[in-house]
mmCIF file of C-alpha atoms in Angstrom:
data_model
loop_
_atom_site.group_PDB
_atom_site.id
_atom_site.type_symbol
_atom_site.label_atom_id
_atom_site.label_comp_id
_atom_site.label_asym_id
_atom_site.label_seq_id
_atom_site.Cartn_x
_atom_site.Cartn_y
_atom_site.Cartn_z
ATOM 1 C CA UNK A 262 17.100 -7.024 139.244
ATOM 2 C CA UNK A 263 19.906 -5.368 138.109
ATOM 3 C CA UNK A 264 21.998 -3.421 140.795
ATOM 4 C CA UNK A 265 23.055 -0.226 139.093
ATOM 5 C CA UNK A 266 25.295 1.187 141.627
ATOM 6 C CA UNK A 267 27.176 -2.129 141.798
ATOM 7 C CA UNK A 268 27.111 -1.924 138.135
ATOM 8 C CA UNK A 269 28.912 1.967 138.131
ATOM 9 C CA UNK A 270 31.169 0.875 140.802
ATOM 10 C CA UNK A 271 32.257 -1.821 138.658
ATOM 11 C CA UNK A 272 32.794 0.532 135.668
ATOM 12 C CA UNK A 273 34.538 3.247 137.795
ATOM 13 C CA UNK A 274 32.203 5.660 137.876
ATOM 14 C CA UNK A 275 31.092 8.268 140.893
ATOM 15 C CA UNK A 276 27.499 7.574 140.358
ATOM 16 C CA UNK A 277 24.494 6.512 138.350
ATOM 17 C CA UNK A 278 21.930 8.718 136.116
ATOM 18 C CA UNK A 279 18.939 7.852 137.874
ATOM 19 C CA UNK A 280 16.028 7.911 135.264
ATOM 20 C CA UNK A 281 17.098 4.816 132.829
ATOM 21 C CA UNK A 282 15.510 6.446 129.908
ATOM 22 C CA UNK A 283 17.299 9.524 130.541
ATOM 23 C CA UNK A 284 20.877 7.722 130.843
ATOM 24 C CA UNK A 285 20.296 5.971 127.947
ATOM 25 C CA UNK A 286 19.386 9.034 125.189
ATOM 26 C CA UNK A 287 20.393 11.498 127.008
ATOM 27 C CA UNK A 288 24.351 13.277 125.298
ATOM 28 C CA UNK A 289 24.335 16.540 127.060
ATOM 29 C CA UNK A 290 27.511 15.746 127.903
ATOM 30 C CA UNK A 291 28.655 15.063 124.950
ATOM 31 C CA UNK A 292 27.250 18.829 124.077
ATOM 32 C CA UNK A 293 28.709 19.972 127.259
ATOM 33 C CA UNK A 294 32.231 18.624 126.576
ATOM 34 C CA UNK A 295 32.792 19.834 122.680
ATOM 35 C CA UNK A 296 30.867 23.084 123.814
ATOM 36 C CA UNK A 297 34.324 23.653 126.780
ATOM 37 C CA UNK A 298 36.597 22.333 124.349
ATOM 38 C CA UNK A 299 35.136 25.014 121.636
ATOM 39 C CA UNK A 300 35.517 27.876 124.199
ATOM 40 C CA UNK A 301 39.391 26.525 124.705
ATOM 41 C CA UNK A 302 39.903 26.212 121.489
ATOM 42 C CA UNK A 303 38.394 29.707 120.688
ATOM 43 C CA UNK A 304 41.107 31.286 123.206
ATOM 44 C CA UNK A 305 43.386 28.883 121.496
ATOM 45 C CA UNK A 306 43.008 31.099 118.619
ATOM 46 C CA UNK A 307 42.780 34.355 119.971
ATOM 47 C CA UNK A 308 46.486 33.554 121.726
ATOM 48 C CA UNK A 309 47.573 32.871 118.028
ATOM 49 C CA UNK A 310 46.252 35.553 116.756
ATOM 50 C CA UNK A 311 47.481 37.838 119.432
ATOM 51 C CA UNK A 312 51.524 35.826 118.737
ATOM 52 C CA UNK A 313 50.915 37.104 114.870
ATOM 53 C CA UNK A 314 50.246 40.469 115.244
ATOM 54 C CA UNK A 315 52.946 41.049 117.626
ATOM 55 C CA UNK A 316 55.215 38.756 115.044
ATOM 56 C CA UNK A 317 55.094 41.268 112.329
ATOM 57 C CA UNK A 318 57.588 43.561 111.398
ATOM 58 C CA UNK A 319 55.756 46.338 112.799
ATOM 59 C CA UNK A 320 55.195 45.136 116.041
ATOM 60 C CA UNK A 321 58.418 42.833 116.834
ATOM 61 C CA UNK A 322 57.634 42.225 120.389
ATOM 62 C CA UNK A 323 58.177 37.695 119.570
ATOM 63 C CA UNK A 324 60.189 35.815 117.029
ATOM 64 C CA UNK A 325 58.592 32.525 116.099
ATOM 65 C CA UNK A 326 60.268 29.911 116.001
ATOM 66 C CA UNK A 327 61.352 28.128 112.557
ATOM 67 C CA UNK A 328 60.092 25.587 113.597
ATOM 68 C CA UNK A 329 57.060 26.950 113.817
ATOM 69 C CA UNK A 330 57.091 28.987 110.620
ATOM 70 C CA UNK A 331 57.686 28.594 106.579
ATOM 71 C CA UNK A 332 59.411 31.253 104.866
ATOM 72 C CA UNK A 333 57.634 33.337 101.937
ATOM 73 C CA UNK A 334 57.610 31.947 98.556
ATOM 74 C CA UNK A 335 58.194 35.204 97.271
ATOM 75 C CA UNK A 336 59.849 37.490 100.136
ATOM 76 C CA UNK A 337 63.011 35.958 101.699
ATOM 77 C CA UNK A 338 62.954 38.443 104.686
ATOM 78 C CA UNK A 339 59.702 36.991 106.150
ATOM 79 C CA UNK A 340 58.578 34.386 108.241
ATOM 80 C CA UNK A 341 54.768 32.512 107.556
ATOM 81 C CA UNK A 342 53.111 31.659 111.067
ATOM 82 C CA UNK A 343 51.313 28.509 109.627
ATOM 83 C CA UNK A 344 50.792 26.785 112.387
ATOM 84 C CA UNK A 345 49.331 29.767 114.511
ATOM 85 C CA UNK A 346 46.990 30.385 111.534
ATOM 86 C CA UNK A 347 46.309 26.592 111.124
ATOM 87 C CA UNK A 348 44.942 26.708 114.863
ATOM 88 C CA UNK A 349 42.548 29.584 114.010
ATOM 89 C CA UNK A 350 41.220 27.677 111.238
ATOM 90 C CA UNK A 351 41.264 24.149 113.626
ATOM 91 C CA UNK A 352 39.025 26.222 115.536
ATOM 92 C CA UNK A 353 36.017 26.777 113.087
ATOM 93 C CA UNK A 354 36.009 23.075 112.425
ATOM 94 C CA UNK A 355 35.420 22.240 116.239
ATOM 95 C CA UNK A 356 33.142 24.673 116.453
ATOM 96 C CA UNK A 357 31.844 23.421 113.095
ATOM 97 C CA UNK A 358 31.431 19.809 115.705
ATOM 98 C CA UNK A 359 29.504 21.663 118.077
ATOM 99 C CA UNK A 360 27.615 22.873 115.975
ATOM 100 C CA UNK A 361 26.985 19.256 114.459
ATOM 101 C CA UNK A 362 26.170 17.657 117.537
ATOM 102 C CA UNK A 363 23.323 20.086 118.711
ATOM 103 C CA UNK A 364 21.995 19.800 115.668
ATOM 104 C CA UNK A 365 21.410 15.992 115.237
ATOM 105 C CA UNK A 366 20.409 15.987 118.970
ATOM 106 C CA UNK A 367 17.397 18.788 118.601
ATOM 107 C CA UNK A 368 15.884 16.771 115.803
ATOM 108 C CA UNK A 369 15.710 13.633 118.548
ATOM 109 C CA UNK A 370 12.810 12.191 119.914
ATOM 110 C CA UNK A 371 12.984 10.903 123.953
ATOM 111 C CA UNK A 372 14.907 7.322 123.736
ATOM 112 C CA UNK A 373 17.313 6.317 121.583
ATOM 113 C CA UNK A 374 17.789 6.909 117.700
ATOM 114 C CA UNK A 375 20.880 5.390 115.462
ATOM 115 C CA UNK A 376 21.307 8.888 114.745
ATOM 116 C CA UNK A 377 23.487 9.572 117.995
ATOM 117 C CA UNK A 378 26.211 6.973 116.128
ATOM 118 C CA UNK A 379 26.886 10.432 113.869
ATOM 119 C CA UNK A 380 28.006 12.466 116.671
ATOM 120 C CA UNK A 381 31.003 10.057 117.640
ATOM 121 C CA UNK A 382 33.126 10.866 114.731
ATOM 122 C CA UNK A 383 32.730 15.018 116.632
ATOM 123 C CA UNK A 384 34.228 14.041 119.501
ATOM 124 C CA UNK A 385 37.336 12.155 118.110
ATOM 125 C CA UNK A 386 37.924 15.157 115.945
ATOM 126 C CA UNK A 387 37.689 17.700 118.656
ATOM 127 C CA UNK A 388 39.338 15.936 121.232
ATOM 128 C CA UNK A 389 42.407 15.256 118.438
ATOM 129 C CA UNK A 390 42.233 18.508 117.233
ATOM 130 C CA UNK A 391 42.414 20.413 120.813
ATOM 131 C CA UNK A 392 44.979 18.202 122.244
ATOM 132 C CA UNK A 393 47.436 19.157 118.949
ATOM 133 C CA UNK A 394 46.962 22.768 119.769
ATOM 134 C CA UNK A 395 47.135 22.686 123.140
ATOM 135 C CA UNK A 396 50.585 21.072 122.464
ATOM 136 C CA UNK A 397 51.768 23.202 119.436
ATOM 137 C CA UNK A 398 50.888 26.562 121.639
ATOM 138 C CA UNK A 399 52.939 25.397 124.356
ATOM 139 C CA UNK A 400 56.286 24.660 122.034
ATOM 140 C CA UNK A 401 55.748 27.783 120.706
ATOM 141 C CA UNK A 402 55.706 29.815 123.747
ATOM 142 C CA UNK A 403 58.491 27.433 125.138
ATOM 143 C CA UNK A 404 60.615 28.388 121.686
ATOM 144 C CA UNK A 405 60.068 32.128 120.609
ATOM 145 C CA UNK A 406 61.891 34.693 121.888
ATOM 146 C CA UNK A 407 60.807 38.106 123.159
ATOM 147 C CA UNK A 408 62.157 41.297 122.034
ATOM 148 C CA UNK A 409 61.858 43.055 125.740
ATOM 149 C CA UNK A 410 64.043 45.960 124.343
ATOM 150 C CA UNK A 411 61.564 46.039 121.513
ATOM 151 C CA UNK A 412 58.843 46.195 123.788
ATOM 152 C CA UNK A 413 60.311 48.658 126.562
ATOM 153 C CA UNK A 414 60.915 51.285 123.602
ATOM 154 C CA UNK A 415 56.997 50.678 122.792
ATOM 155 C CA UNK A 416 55.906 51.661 126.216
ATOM 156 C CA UNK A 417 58.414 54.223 126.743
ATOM 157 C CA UNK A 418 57.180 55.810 123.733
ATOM 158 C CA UNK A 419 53.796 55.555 124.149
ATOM 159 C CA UNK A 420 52.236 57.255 126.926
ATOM 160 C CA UNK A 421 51.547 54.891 129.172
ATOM 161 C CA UNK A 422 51.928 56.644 131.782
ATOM 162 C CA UNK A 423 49.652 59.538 131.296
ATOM 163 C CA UNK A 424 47.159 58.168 133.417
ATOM 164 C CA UNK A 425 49.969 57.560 136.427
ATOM 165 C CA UNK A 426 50.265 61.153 135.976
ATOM 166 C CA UNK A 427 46.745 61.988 136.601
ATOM 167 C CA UNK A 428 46.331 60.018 139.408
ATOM 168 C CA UNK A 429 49.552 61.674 141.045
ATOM 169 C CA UNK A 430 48.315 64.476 140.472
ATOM 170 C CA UNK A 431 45.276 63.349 142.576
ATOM 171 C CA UNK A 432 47.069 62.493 145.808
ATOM 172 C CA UNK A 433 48.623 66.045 145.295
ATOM 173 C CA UNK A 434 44.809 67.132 146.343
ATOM 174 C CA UNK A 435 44.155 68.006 142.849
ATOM 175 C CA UNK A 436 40.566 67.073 141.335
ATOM 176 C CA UNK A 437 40.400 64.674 139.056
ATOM 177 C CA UNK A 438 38.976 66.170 136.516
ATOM 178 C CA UNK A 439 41.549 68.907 136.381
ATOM 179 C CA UNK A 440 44.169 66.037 136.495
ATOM 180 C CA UNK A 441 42.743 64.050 133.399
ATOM 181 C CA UNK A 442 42.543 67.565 131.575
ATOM 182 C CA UNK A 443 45.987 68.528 132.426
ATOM 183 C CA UNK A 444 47.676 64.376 131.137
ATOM 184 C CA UNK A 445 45.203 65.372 127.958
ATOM 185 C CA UNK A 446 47.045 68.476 127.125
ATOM 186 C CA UNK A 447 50.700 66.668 128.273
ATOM 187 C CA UNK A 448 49.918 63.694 125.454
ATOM 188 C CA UNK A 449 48.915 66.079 123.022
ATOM 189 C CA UNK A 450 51.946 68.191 123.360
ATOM 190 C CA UNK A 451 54.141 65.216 123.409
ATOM 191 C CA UNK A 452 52.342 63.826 120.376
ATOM 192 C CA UNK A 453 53.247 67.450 118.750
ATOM 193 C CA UNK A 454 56.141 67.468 119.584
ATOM 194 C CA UNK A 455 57.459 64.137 118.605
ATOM 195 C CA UNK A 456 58.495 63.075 121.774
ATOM 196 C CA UNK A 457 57.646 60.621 125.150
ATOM 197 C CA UNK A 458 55.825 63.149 128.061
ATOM 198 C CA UNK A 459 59.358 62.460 130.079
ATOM 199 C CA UNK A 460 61.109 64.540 127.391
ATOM 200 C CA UNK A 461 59.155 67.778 127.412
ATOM 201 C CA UNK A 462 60.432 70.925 128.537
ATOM 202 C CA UNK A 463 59.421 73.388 131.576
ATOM 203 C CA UNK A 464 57.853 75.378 129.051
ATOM 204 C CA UNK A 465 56.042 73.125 127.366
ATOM 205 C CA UNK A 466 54.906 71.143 130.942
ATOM 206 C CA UNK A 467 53.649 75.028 132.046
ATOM 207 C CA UNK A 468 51.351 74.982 129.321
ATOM 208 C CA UNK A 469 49.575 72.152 130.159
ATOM 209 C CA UNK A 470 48.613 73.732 133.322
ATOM 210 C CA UNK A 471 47.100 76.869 131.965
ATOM 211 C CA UNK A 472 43.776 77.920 132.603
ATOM 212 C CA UNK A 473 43.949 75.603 136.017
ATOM 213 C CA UNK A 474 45.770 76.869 139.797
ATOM 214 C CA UNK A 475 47.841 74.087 139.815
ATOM 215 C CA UNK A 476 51.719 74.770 140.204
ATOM 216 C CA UNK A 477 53.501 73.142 137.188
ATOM 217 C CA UNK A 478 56.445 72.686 139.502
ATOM 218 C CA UNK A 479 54.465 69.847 141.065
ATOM 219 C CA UNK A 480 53.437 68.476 137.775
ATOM 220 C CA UNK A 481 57.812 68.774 136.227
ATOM 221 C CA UNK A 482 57.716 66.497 139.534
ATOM 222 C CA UNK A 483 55.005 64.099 139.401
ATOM 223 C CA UNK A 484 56.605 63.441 135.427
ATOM 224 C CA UNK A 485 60.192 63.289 136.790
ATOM 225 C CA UNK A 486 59.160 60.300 139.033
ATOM 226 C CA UNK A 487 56.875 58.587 136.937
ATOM 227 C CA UNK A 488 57.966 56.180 134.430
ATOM 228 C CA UNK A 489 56.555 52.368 133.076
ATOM 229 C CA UNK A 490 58.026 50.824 135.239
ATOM 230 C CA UNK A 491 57.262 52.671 138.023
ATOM 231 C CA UNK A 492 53.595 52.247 137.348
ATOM 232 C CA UNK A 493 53.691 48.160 137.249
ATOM 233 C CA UNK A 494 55.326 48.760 141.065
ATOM 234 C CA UNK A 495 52.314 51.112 141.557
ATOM 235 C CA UNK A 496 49.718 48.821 141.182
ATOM 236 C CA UNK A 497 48.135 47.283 143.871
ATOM 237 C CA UNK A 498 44.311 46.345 143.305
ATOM 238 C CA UNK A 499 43.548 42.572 143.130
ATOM 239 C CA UNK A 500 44.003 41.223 139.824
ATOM 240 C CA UNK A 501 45.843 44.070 138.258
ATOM 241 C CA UNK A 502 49.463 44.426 136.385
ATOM 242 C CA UNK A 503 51.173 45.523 138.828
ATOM 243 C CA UNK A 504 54.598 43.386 140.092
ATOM 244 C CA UNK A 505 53.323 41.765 142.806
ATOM 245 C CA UNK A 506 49.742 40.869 141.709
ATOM 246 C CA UNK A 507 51.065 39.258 138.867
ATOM 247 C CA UNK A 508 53.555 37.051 141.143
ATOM 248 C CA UNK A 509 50.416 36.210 143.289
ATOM 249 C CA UNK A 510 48.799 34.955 140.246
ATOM 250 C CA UNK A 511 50.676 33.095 138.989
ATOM 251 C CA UNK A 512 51.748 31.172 141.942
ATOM 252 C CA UNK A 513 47.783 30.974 142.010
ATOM 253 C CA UNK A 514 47.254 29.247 138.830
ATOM 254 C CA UNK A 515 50.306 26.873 139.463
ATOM 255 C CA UNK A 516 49.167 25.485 142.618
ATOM 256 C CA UNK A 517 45.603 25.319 140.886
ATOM 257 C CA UNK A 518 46.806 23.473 138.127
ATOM 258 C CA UNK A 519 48.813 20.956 140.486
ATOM 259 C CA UNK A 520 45.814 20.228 142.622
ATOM 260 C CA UNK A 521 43.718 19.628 139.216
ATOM 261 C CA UNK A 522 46.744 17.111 138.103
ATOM 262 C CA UNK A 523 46.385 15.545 141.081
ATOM 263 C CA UNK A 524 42.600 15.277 140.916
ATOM 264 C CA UNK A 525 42.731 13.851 137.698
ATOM 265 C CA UNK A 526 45.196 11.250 138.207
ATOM 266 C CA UNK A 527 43.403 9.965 141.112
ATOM 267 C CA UNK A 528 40.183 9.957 139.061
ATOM 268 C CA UNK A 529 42.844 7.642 136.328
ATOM 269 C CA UNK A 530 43.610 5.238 139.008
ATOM 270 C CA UNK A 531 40.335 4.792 140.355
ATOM 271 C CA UNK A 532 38.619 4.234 136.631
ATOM 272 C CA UNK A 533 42.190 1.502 135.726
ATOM 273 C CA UNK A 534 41.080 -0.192 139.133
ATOM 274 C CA UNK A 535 37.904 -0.390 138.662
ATOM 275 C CA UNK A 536 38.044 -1.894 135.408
ATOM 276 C CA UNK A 537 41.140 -4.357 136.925
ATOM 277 C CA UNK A 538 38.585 -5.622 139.865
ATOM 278 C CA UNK A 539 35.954 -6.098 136.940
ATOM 279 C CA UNK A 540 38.292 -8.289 134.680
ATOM 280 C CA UNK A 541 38.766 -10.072 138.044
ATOM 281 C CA UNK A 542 35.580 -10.882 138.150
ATOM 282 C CA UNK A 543 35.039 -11.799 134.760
ATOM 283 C CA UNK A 544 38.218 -14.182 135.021
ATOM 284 C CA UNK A 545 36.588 -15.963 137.642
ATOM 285 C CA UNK A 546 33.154 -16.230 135.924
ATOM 286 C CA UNK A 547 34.855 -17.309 132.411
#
């Protein structure tokens, strides 16, 4: 009789699938591992894509690195991201794996079928192809620079705060629906007008008001005090952009990832001395 658990122990693993036919024809975890690796892969290239658009001349918030990039064959001023759009296209083909491996496992009969050899070549591919991306996305966040200036005059320009306004506005005992109405008519004017809301006049800030009770004293006020900035020290809900929930997080994810590093290089040393007390063993027999 063969003594399975002695036989996992030996191999360095936590445990044994207990129906034999099961652990021999079952690959759901093959499945399950290209299927997490897909869904990485797929954020992969949704980070890339996000790094393009804000890339291009109209944006400018990043500069890629050269490294990174090939210049146009035809304009000199601009910069290719290759490798960002090489990791979109990466991303089809392990999805393209997935895709492979459900399929030659559906067609399966219970027990094993020389099929299953197929669905090898998948993982090699998928496990190559996400640990190159994973790698390249890292050296190019470690090597492109951020325009913050860039950015800043985005924000500033944009409105942003409109809805810090409104909620202001609120906690002056003002409804909110007379608040959102009121930041509608401030965007609109500022969109007229060509300018940010900070910029518009006492005239223009009384008009917004009209047609409501509310003082636009308290609204020249609410403006004066409210700016981007301002609104990321604002925030306070769990999870949100604001300063300090973003510190939190962070320091969140870092200690995660250090307790997963940890859990996976004990799970490294267990499997290397499991395998050195089974050459042990062998060595003796041999």
């Amino acid at each position: 009789t063969i003594d399975r658990h002695s036989t996992a122990k030996m191999l360095g693993f936590d445990g044994v699938v207990e129906n034999s036919l099961d652990a021999t024809s079952t690959r759901d975890f093959v499945a399950e591992y290209v299927a997490m690796v897909s869904i990485l892969m797929t954020n992969l290239s949704r980070i890339s894509e996000d790094f393009i658009i804000w890339s291009t001349s109209e944006f400018s918030f990043i500069e890629l690195s050269d490294e990174f990039t090939s210049p146009s064959s035809v304009m000199p001023q601009k910069k290719n991201p290759d490798i960002l759009e090489l990791t979109r296209g990466k991303t089809a083909e392990v999805i393209g794996n997935l895709t492979a491996i459900l399929t030659t496992i559906k067609g399966l009969a219970s027990g094993y079928g020389r099929d299953l050899q197929q669905i090898k070549s998948s993982i090699w591919s998928t496990s190559k192809t996400s640990i190159s991306a994973l790698l390249i996305i890292k050296s190019i966040v470690l090597t492109m620079k951020v325009n913050t200036k860039q950015m800043k005059k985005v924000t500033e320009s944009s409105n942003l705060i409109a809805l810090d306004i409104a909620e202001k506005l609120v906690q002056e005992g003002i409804p909110f629906r007379v608040t959102h109405k009121i930041s509608g008519v401030l965007v609109q004017l500022a969109h007229n007008s060509k300018k940010p809301i900070s910029k518009l006049t006492a005239l223009e800030i009384k008009k917004s008001v009209e047609g409501t009770t509310v003082d636009p004293k308290i609204v020249s006020e609410v403006i004066s005090t409210t700016s981007v900035v301002s609104s990321l020290k604002d925030r306070k809900s769990f999870g949100s952009s604001g300063y300090d929930e973003q510190k939190r997080m962070i320091s969140d994810r870092t200690q995660k990832i250090s307790i997963w590093r940890s859990n996976m290089s004990e799970r490294d040393n267990k499997v290397k001395s499991s395998i050195n007390e089974l050459q042990k063993l062998v060595d003796e027999i041999i």
